[in-house]
Amino acid sequence: MLAHLHNHTTYSFLDGINTIDAMLERAGEIGTDVIAVIDHANVCGHIDFYESKTDIKKVYGCEEYHWDAKYHKDKRDNFHLTLWAKNQEGFNNLWATATEVYEVADKNGYKKGLLVEEIMRNRGKGIYAGSACMGGGISQALMNNNEELALELLQLYRECFDEFFIEIHTNTMPEQHELNIKLVNFARKNKAPMIYAVDSHYLTQDEADMQ
C-alpha cells in the first residue's frame, strides 16, 4: 500500500503550492492508495478535499504548532505536530482543535494557532498524531541530544492521542539523514510505531524553486 500522509496544499498559506486537484491527479499517476491533507494550523482545505473526485482513500488532518511556556520562551518557538482524524469523533475534534488553537493565540497576542496541552488532552480522542518534520518536538530534542525531553514529549503525546507515530522523512539535507538514524533508534528503544513520510509542499522538482 502506498500512503502519502504528510501533504501541504495552497491552504498552508505561503508554504504550499499544491492545489488539491493537482495533488490528487499526481497521486493517481503514481498509484497512491491513501492520501492525507495536513495543512499548517488550519482545516480550510478539507471542504475542497472532500468534494474532490478520486478513488484514493482520503485522510483528513492538519499540522499544528505545539506551544508550552515550559519549553518555549517565545510564542514564535513551537513544536510541529501532525494530526490525522481516525474516525468521525476524531474529525470533529480536529476541527474543534483548529478553532481553539486560534482562541489561545488571540489571548496571547499571537497570530499563529497555538496548540497547548489542555487542548490536546480535551480533543485528542479519535486522533492519530505524528512527530512531524525536523520542526517536531521529538526531532528537535534528539537533534540537541536531549533524549530526556524526547521521552517527556513521547509520553505526553501517547497520553493525549489514540496513537502516536514517529515520522521518518526523506530529503536531501544531511541533517535529516542524521536525524532519521536517531529517530529510528529512539522509536525502536521505546516501542513507538514508525511511518515513512515525505514533507510534500510541491509536486515536481520543477516546482521546487517556486516553493
PDB file of N, CA and C in Angstrom, residues 113-192:
ATOM      1  N   GLY A 113      -1.854  29.856  15.181  1.00  0.00           N
ATOM      2  CA  GLY A 113      -2.512  28.975  16.135  1.00  0.00           C
ATOM      3  C   GLY A 113      -1.526  28.310  17.086  1.00  0.00           C
ATOM      4  N   LEU A 114      -1.883  28.265  18.366  1.00  0.00           N
ATOM      5  CA  LEU A 114      -1.022  27.662  19.380  1.00  0.00           C
ATOM      6  C   LEU A 114      -1.734  26.479  20.030  1.00  0.00           C
ATOM      7  N   LEU A 115      -1.189  25.287  19.824  1.00  0.00           N
ATOM      8  CA  LEU A 115      -1.759  24.067  20.399  1.00  0.00           C
ATOM      9  C   LEU A 115      -1.149  23.851  21.779  1.00  0.00           C
ATOM     10  N   VAL A 116      -1.968  23.957  22.802  1.00  0.00           N
ATOM     11  CA  VAL A 116      -1.488  23.777  24.172  1.00  0.00           C
ATOM     12  C   VAL A 116      -1.939  22.422  24.705  1.00  0.00           C
ATOM     13  N   GLU A 117      -1.335  22.005  25.806  1.00  0.00           N
ATOM     14  CA  GLU A 117      -1.610  20.675  26.355  1.00  0.00           C
ATOM     15  C   GLU A 117      -3.083  20.480  26.687  1.00  0.00           C
ATOM     16  N   GLU A 118      -3.736  21.499  27.202  1.00  0.00           N
ATOM     17  CA  GLU A 118      -5.150  21.377  27.562  1.00  0.00           C
ATOM     18  C   GLU A 118      -6.002  20.978  26.357  1.00  0.00           C
ATOM     19  N   ILE A 119      -5.735  21.578  25.208  1.00  0.00           N
ATOM     20  CA  ILE A 119      -6.490  21.232  24.000  1.00  0.00           C
ATOM     21  C   ILE A 119      -6.189  19.800  23.598  1.00  0.00           C
ATOM     22  N   MET A 120      -4.931  19.407  23.632  1.00  0.00           N
ATOM     23  CA  MET A 120      -4.568  18.037  23.252  1.00  0.00           C
ATOM     24  C   MET A 120      -5.294  17.023  24.129  1.00  0.00           C
ATOM     25  N   ARG A 121      -5.333  17.279  25.427  1.00  0.00           N
ATOM     26  CA  ARG A 121      -5.987  16.322  26.341  1.00  0.00           C
ATOM     27  C   ARG A 121      -7.503  16.320  26.166  1.00  0.00           C
ATOM     28  N   ASN A 122      -8.071  17.460  25.830  1.00  0.00           N
ATOM     29  CA  ASN A 122      -9.531  17.540  25.670  1.00  0.00           C
ATOM     30  C   ASN A 122     -10.004  17.073  24.297  1.00  0.00           C
ATOM     31  N   ARG A 123      -9.139  17.178  23.296  1.00  0.00           N
ATOM     32  CA  ARG A 123      -9.564  16.943  21.910  1.00  0.00           C
ATOM     33  C   ARG A 123      -8.805  15.815  21.222  1.00  0.00           C
ATOM     34  N   GLY A 124      -8.056  15.032  21.968  1.00  0.00           N
ATOM     35  CA  GLY A 124      -7.200  14.032  21.344  1.00  0.00           C
ATOM     36  C   GLY A 124      -7.855  12.726  20.960  1.00  0.00           C
ATOM     37  N   LYS A 125      -9.069  12.490  21.451  1.00  0.00           N
ATOM     38  CA  LYS A 125      -9.708  11.207  21.166  1.00  0.00           C
ATOM     39  C   LYS A 125     -10.099  11.105  19.701  1.00  0.00           C
ATOM     40  N   GLY A 126      -9.829   9.933  19.126  1.00  0.00           N
ATOM     41  CA  GLY A 126     -10.140   9.718  17.719  1.00  0.00           C
ATOM     42  C   GLY A 126      -9.108  10.308  16.781  1.00  0.00           C
ATOM     43  N   ILE A 127      -7.964  10.699  17.325  1.00  0.00           N
ATOM     44  CA  ILE A 127      -6.913  11.323  16.515  1.00  0.00           C
ATOM     45  C   ILE A 127      -5.608  10.538  16.641  1.00  0.00           C
ATOM     46  N   TYR A 128      -4.982  10.289  15.501  1.00  0.00           N
ATOM     47  CA  TYR A 128      -3.606   9.800  15.465  1.00  0.00           C
ATOM     48  C   TYR A 128      -2.693  11.024  15.383  1.00  0.00           C
ATOM     49  N   ALA A 129      -1.539  10.941  16.021  1.00  0.00           N
ATOM     50  CA  ALA A 129      -0.587  12.044  15.960  1.00  0.00           C
ATOM     51  C   ALA A 129       0.764  11.536  15.486  1.00  0.00           C
ATOM     52  N   GLY A 130       1.533  12.432  14.870  1.00  0.00           N
ATOM     53  CA  GLY A 130       2.855  12.070  14.382  1.00  0.00           C
ATOM     54  C   GLY A 130       3.882  13.125  14.747  1.00  0.00           C
ATOM     55  N   SER A 131       5.143  12.725  14.744  1.00  0.00           N
ATOM     56  CA  SER A 131       6.231  13.589  15.198  1.00  0.00           C
ATOM     57  C   SER A 131       6.573  14.709  14.235  1.00  0.00           C
ATOM     58  N   ALA A 132       5.965  14.698  13.054  1.00  0.00           N
ATOM     59  CA  ALA A 132       6.136  15.761  12.055  1.00  0.00           C
ATOM     60  C   ALA A 132       7.553  15.795  11.495  1.00  0.00           C
ATOM     61  N   CYS A 133       7.950  16.966  11.058  1.00  0.00           N
ATOM     62  CA  CYS A 133       9.211  17.145  10.335  1.00  0.00           C
ATOM     63  C   CYS A 133      10.349  17.441  11.310  1.00  0.00           C
ATOM     64  N   MET A 134      11.406  18.060  10.823  1.00  0.00           N
ATOM     65  CA  MET A 134      12.524  18.423  11.687  1.00  0.00           C
ATOM     66  C   MET A 134      12.131  19.471  12.715  1.00  0.00           C
ATOM     67  N   GLY A 135      10.991  20.126  12.494  1.00  0.00           N
ATOM     68  CA  GLY A 135      10.490  21.098  13.455  1.00  0.00           C
ATOM     69  C   GLY A 135       9.696  20.481  14.582  1.00  0.00           C
ATOM     70  N   GLY A 136       9.505  19.165  14.545  1.00  0.00           N
ATOM     71  CA  GLY A 136       8.769  18.486  15.613  1.00  0.00           C
ATOM     72  C   GLY A 136       9.552  18.474  16.917  1.00  0.00           C
ATOM     73  N   GLY A 137       8.840  18.363  18.032  1.00  0.00           N
ATOM     74  CA  GLY A 137       9.477  18.408  19.332  1.00  0.00           C
ATOM     75  C   GLY A 137      10.477  17.291  19.571  1.00  0.00           C
ATOM     76  N   ILE A 138      10.087  16.081  19.225  1.00  0.00           N
ATOM     77  CA  ILE A 138      10.990  14.945  19.435  1.00  0.00           C
ATOM     78  C   ILE A 138      12.208  15.074  18.534  1.00  0.00           C
ATOM     79  N   SER A 139      11.987  15.506  17.304  1.00  0.00           N
ATOM     80  CA  SER A 139      13.118  15.716  16.395  1.00  0.00           C
ATOM     81  C   SER A 139      14.057  16.789  16.931  1.00  0.00           C
ATOM     82  N   GLN A 140      13.486  17.896  17.401  1.00  0.00           N
ATOM     83  CA  GLN A 140      14.306  18.965  17.944  1.00  0.00           C
ATOM     84  C   GLN A 140      15.116  18.484  19.143  1.00  0.00           C
ATOM     85  N   ALA A 141      14.460  17.713  20.003  1.00  0.00           N
ATOM     86  CA  ALA A 141      15.145  17.208  21.194  1.00  0.00           C
ATOM     87  C   ALA A 141      16.303  16.289  20.818  1.00  0.00           C
ATOM     88  N   LEU A 142      16.049  15.378  19.882  1.00  0.00           N
ATOM     89  CA  LEU A 142      17.100  14.426  19.502  1.00  0.00           C
ATOM     90  C   LEU A 142      18.241  15.114  18.765  1.00  0.00           C
ATOM     91  N   MET A 143      17.930  16.123  17.966  1.00  0.00           N
ATOM     92  CA  MET A 143      18.997  16.855  17.289  1.00  0.00           C
ATOM     93  C   MET A 143      19.892  17.578  18.284  1.00  0.00           C
ATOM     94  N   ASN A 144      19.326  17.915  19.443  1.00  0.00           N
ATOM     95  CA  ASN A 144      20.093  18.567  20.504  1.00  0.00           C
ATOM     96  C   ASN A 144      20.572  17.573  21.560  1.00  0.00           C
ATOM     97  N   ASN A 145      20.467  16.266  21.219  1.00  0.00           N
ATOM     98  CA  ASN A 145      20.920  15.190  22.119  1.00  0.00           C
ATOM     99  C   ASN A 145      20.244  15.250  23.487  1.00  0.00           C
ATOM    100  N   ASN A 146      18.975  15.652  23.478  1.00  0.00           N
ATOM    101  CA  ASN A 146      18.204  15.741  24.716  1.00  0.00           C
ATOM    102  C   ASN A 146      17.149  14.631  24.723  1.00  0.00           C
ATOM    103  N   GLU A 147      17.588  13.417  25.015  1.00  0.00           N
ATOM    104  CA  GLU A 147      16.662  12.288  24.993  1.00  0.00           C
ATOM    105  C   GLU A 147      15.633  12.383  26.111  1.00  0.00           C
ATOM    106  N   GLU A 148      15.979  13.038  27.195  1.00  0.00           N
ATOM    107  CA  GLU A 148      15.029  13.201  28.300  1.00  0.00           C
ATOM    108  C   GLU A 148      13.803  13.984  27.844  1.00  0.00           C
ATOM    109  N   LEU A 149      14.017  15.065  27.102  1.00  0.00           N
ATOM    110  CA  LEU A 149      12.894  15.842  26.578  1.00  0.00           C
ATOM    111  C   LEU A 149      12.121  15.031  25.545  1.00  0.00           C
ATOM    112  N   ALA A 150      12.830  14.296  24.694  1.00  0.00           N
ATOM    113  CA  ALA A 150      12.158  13.465  23.693  1.00  0.00           C
ATOM    114  C   ALA A 150      11.227  12.459  24.364  1.00  0.00           C
ATOM    115  N   LEU A 151      11.677  11.850  25.437  1.00  0.00           N
ATOM    116  CA  LEU A 151      10.854  10.883  26.176  1.00  0.00           C
ATOM    117  C   LEU A 151       9.665  11.569  26.835  1.00  0.00           C
ATOM    118  N   GLU A 152       9.886  12.757  27.362  1.00  0.00           N
ATOM    119  CA  GLU A 152       8.809  13.511  28.000  1.00  0.00           C
ATOM    120  C   GLU A 152       7.707  13.826  26.996  1.00  0.00           C
ATOM    121  N   LEU A 153       8.097  14.246  25.799  1.00  0.00           N
ATOM    122  CA  LEU A 153       7.115  14.559  24.762  1.00  0.00           C
ATOM    123  C   LEU A 153       6.425  13.298  24.252  1.00  0.00           C
ATOM    124  N   LEU A 154       7.177  12.222  24.097  1.00  0.00           N
ATOM    125  CA  LEU A 154       6.580  10.963  23.660  1.00  0.00           C
ATOM    126  C   LEU A 154       5.497  10.519  24.629  1.00  0.00           C
ATOM    127  N   GLN A 155       5.769  10.604  25.918  1.00  0.00           N
ATOM    128  CA  GLN A 155       4.783  10.215  26.923  1.00  0.00           C
ATOM    129  C   GLN A 155       3.554  11.122  26.860  1.00  0.00           C
ATOM    130  N   LEU A 156       3.773  12.419  26.703  1.00  0.00           N
ATOM    131  CA  LEU A 156       2.654  13.361  26.610  1.00  0.00           C
ATOM    132  C   LEU A 156       1.768  13.037  25.421  1.00  0.00           C
ATOM    133  N   TYR A 157       2.367  12.867  24.263  1.00  0.00           N
ATOM    134  CA  TYR A 157       1.581  12.615  23.060  1.00  0.00           C
ATOM    135  C   TYR A 157       0.862  11.269  23.132  1.00  0.00           C
ATOM    136  N   ARG A 158       1.492  10.292  23.729  1.00  0.00           N
ATOM    137  CA  ARG A 158       0.830   8.993  23.902  1.00  0.00           C
ATOM    138  C   ARG A 158      -0.385   9.115  24.810  1.00  0.00           C
ATOM    139  N   GLU A 159      -0.295   9.949  25.824  1.00  0.00           N
ATOM    140  CA  GLU A 159      -1.413  10.131  26.752  1.00  0.00           C
ATOM    141  C   GLU A 159      -2.567  10.893  26.097  1.00  0.00           C
ATOM    142  N   CYS A 160      -2.241  11.816  25.211  1.00  0.00           N
ATOM    143  CA  CYS A 160      -3.257  12.712  24.659  1.00  0.00           C
ATOM    144  C   CYS A 160      -4.016  12.125  23.470  1.00  0.00           C
ATOM    145  N   PHE A 161      -3.345  11.301  22.663  1.00  0.00           N
ATOM    146  CA  PHE A 161      -3.940  10.846  21.405  1.00  0.00           C
ATOM    147  C   PHE A 161      -4.126   9.331  21.381  1.00  0.00           C
ATOM    148  N   ASP A 162      -4.953   8.867  20.447  1.00  0.00           N
ATOM    149  CA  ASP A 162      -5.230   7.435  20.357  1.00  0.00           C
ATOM    150  C   ASP A 162      -3.964   6.636  20.073  1.00  0.00           C
ATOM    151  N   GLU A 163      -3.088   7.190  19.237  1.00  0.00           N
ATOM    152  CA  GLU A 163      -1.819   6.535  18.950  1.00  0.00           C
ATOM    153  C   GLU A 163      -0.853   7.583  18.420  1.00  0.00           C
ATOM    154  N   PHE A 164       0.424   7.388  18.723  1.00  0.00           N
ATOM    155  CA  PHE A 164       1.440   8.336  18.294  1.00  0.00           C
ATOM    156  C   PHE A 164       2.492   7.622  17.465  1.00  0.00           C
ATOM    157  N   PHE A 165       2.881   8.253  16.345  1.00  0.00           N
ATOM    158  CA  PHE A 165       3.832   7.670  15.404  1.00  0.00           C
ATOM    159  C   PHE A 165       5.067   8.552  15.248  1.00  0.00           C
ATOM    160  N   ILE A 166       6.207   7.918  15.114  1.00  0.00           N
ATOM    161  CA  ILE A 166       7.425   8.615  14.737  1.00  0.00           C
ATOM    162  C   ILE A 166       7.468   8.678  13.210  1.00  0.00           C
ATOM    163  N   GLU A 167       7.594   9.872  12.665  1.00  0.00           N
ATOM    164  CA  GLU A 167       7.657  10.053  11.215  1.00  0.00           C
ATOM    165  C   GLU A 167       9.123  10.060  10.761  1.00  0.00           C
ATOM    166  N   ILE A 168       9.411   9.222   9.787  1.00  0.00           N
ATOM    167  CA  ILE A 168      10.736   9.176   9.184  1.00  0.00           C
ATOM    168  C   ILE A 168      10.643   9.851   7.818  1.00  0.00           C
ATOM    169  N   HIS A 169      11.270  11.021   7.689  1.00  0.00           N
ATOM    170  CA  HIS A 169      11.181  11.808   6.461  1.00  0.00           C
ATOM    171  C   HIS A 169      12.434  11.638   5.608  1.00  0.00           C
ATOM    172  N   THR A 170      12.259  11.823   4.307  1.00  0.00           N
ATOM    173  CA  THR A 170      13.409  11.795   3.407  1.00  0.00           C
ATOM    174  C   THR A 170      13.492  13.088   2.625  1.00  0.00           C
ATOM    175  N   ASN A 171      14.692  13.620   2.568  1.00  0.00           N
ATOM    176  CA  ASN A 171      15.012  14.746   1.691  1.00  0.00           C
ATOM    177  C   ASN A 171      16.529  14.748   1.500  1.00  0.00           C
ATOM    178  N   THR A 172      17.059  15.747   0.869  1.00  0.00           N
ATOM    179  CA  THR A 172      18.487  15.737   0.538  1.00  0.00           C
ATOM    180  C   THR A 172      19.365  16.386   1.605  1.00  0.00           C
ATOM    181  N   MET A 173      18.788  16.847   2.700  1.00  0.00           N
ATOM    182  CA  MET A 173      19.578  17.515   3.731  1.00  0.00           C
ATOM    183  C   MET A 173      20.344  16.496   4.575  1.00  0.00           C
ATOM    184  N   PRO A 174      21.647  16.651   4.721  1.00  0.00           N
ATOM    185  CA  PRO A 174      22.433  15.709   5.530  1.00  0.00           C
ATOM    186  C   PRO A 174      21.931  15.602   6.966  1.00  0.00           C
ATOM    187  N   GLU A 175      21.461  16.722   7.526  1.00  0.00           N
ATOM    188  CA  GLU A 175      20.978  16.693   8.908  1.00  0.00           C
ATOM    189  C   GLU A 175      19.711  15.845   9.059  1.00  0.00           C
ATOM    190  N   GLN A 176      18.931  15.740   7.958  1.00  0.00           N
ATOM    191  CA  GLN A 176      17.754  14.868   8.006  1.00  0.00           C
ATOM    192  C   GLN A 176      18.180  13.410   8.106  1.00  0.00           C
ATOM    193  N   HIS A 177      19.199  13.039   7.351  1.00  0.00           N
ATOM    194  CA  HIS A 177      19.708  11.663   7.403  1.00  0.00           C
ATOM    195  C   HIS A 177      20.225  11.338   8.799  1.00  0.00           C
ATOM    196  N   GLU A 178      20.959  12.257   9.394  1.00  0.00           N
ATOM    197  CA  GLU A 178      21.466  12.047  10.750  1.00  0.00           C
ATOM    198  C   GLU A 178      20.316  11.928  11.745  1.00  0.00           C
ATOM    199  N   LEU A 179      19.310  12.787  11.577  1.00  0.00           N
ATOM    200  CA  LEU A 179      18.152  12.742  12.461  1.00  0.00           C
ATOM    201  C   LEU A 179      17.396  11.435  12.312  1.00  0.00           C
ATOM    202  N   ASN A 180      17.233  10.951  11.083  1.00  0.00           N
ATOM    203  CA  ASN A 180      16.485   9.710  10.865  1.00  0.00           C
ATOM    204  C   ASN A 180      17.092   8.537  11.622  1.00  0.00           C
ATOM    205  N   ILE A 181      18.417   8.472  11.665  1.00  0.00           N
ATOM    206  CA  ILE A 181      19.080   7.405  12.418  1.00  0.00           C
ATOM    207  C   ILE A 181      18.707   7.503  13.897  1.00  0.00           C
ATOM    208  N   LYS A 182      18.703   8.721  14.426  1.00  0.00           N
ATOM    209  CA  LYS A 182      18.340   8.923  15.828  1.00  0.00           C
ATOM    210  C   LYS A 182      16.866   8.585  16.066  1.00  0.00           C
ATOM    211  N   LEU A 183      16.011   8.976  15.130  1.00  0.00           N
ATOM    212  CA  LEU A 183      14.576   8.707  15.272  1.00  0.00           C
ATOM    213  C   LEU A 183      14.291   7.208  15.253  1.00  0.00           C
ATOM    214  N   VAL A 184      14.918   6.492  14.335  1.00  0.00           N
ATOM    215  CA  VAL A 184      14.706   5.040  14.257  1.00  0.00           C
ATOM    216  C   VAL A 184      15.169   4.367  15.547  1.00  0.00           C
ATOM    217  N   ASN A 185      16.336   4.742  16.025  1.00  0.00           N
ATOM    218  CA  ASN A 185      16.845   4.148  17.267  1.00  0.00           C
ATOM    219  C   ASN A 185      15.948   4.483  18.451  1.00  0.00           C
ATOM    220  N   PHE A 186      15.488   5.730  18.496  1.00  0.00           N
ATOM    221  CA  PHE A 186      14.595   6.163  19.578  1.00  0.00           C
ATOM    222  C   PHE A 186      13.280   5.410  19.525  1.00  0.00           C
ATOM    223  N   ALA A 187      12.713   5.270  18.330  1.00  0.00           N
ATOM    224  CA  ALA A 187      11.435   4.570  18.175  1.00  0.00           C
ATOM    225  C   ALA A 187      11.556   3.106  18.577  1.00  0.00           C
ATOM    226  N   ARG A 188      12.616   2.454  18.136  1.00  0.00           N
ATOM    227  CA  ARG A 188      12.804   1.043  18.490  1.00  0.00           C
ATOM    228  C   ARG A 188      13.006   0.866  19.988  1.00  0.00           C
ATOM    229  N   LYS A 189      13.783   1.741  20.575  1.00  0.00           N
ATOM    230  CA  LYS A 189      14.072   1.662  22.006  1.00  0.00           C
ATOM    231  C   LYS A 189      12.809   1.829  22.846  1.00  0.00           C
ATOM    232  N   ASN A 190      11.890   2.677  22.376  1.00  0.00           N
ATOM    233  CA  ASN A 190      10.692   3.000  23.147  1.00  0.00           C
ATOM    234  C   ASN A 190       9.421   2.399  22.557  1.00  0.00           C
ATOM    235  N   LYS A 191       9.606   1.439  21.641  1.00  0.00           N
ATOM    236  CA  LYS A 191       8.483   0.698  21.053  1.00  0.00           C
ATOM    237  C   LYS A 191       7.414   1.634  20.482  1.00  0.00           C
ATOM    238  N   ALA A 192       7.883   2.636  19.770  1.00  0.00           N
ATOM    239  CA  ALA A 192       6.971   3.575  19.108  1.00  0.00           C
ATOM    240  C   ALA A 192       6.849   3.195  17.639  1.00  0.00           C
TER     241      ALA A 192
END
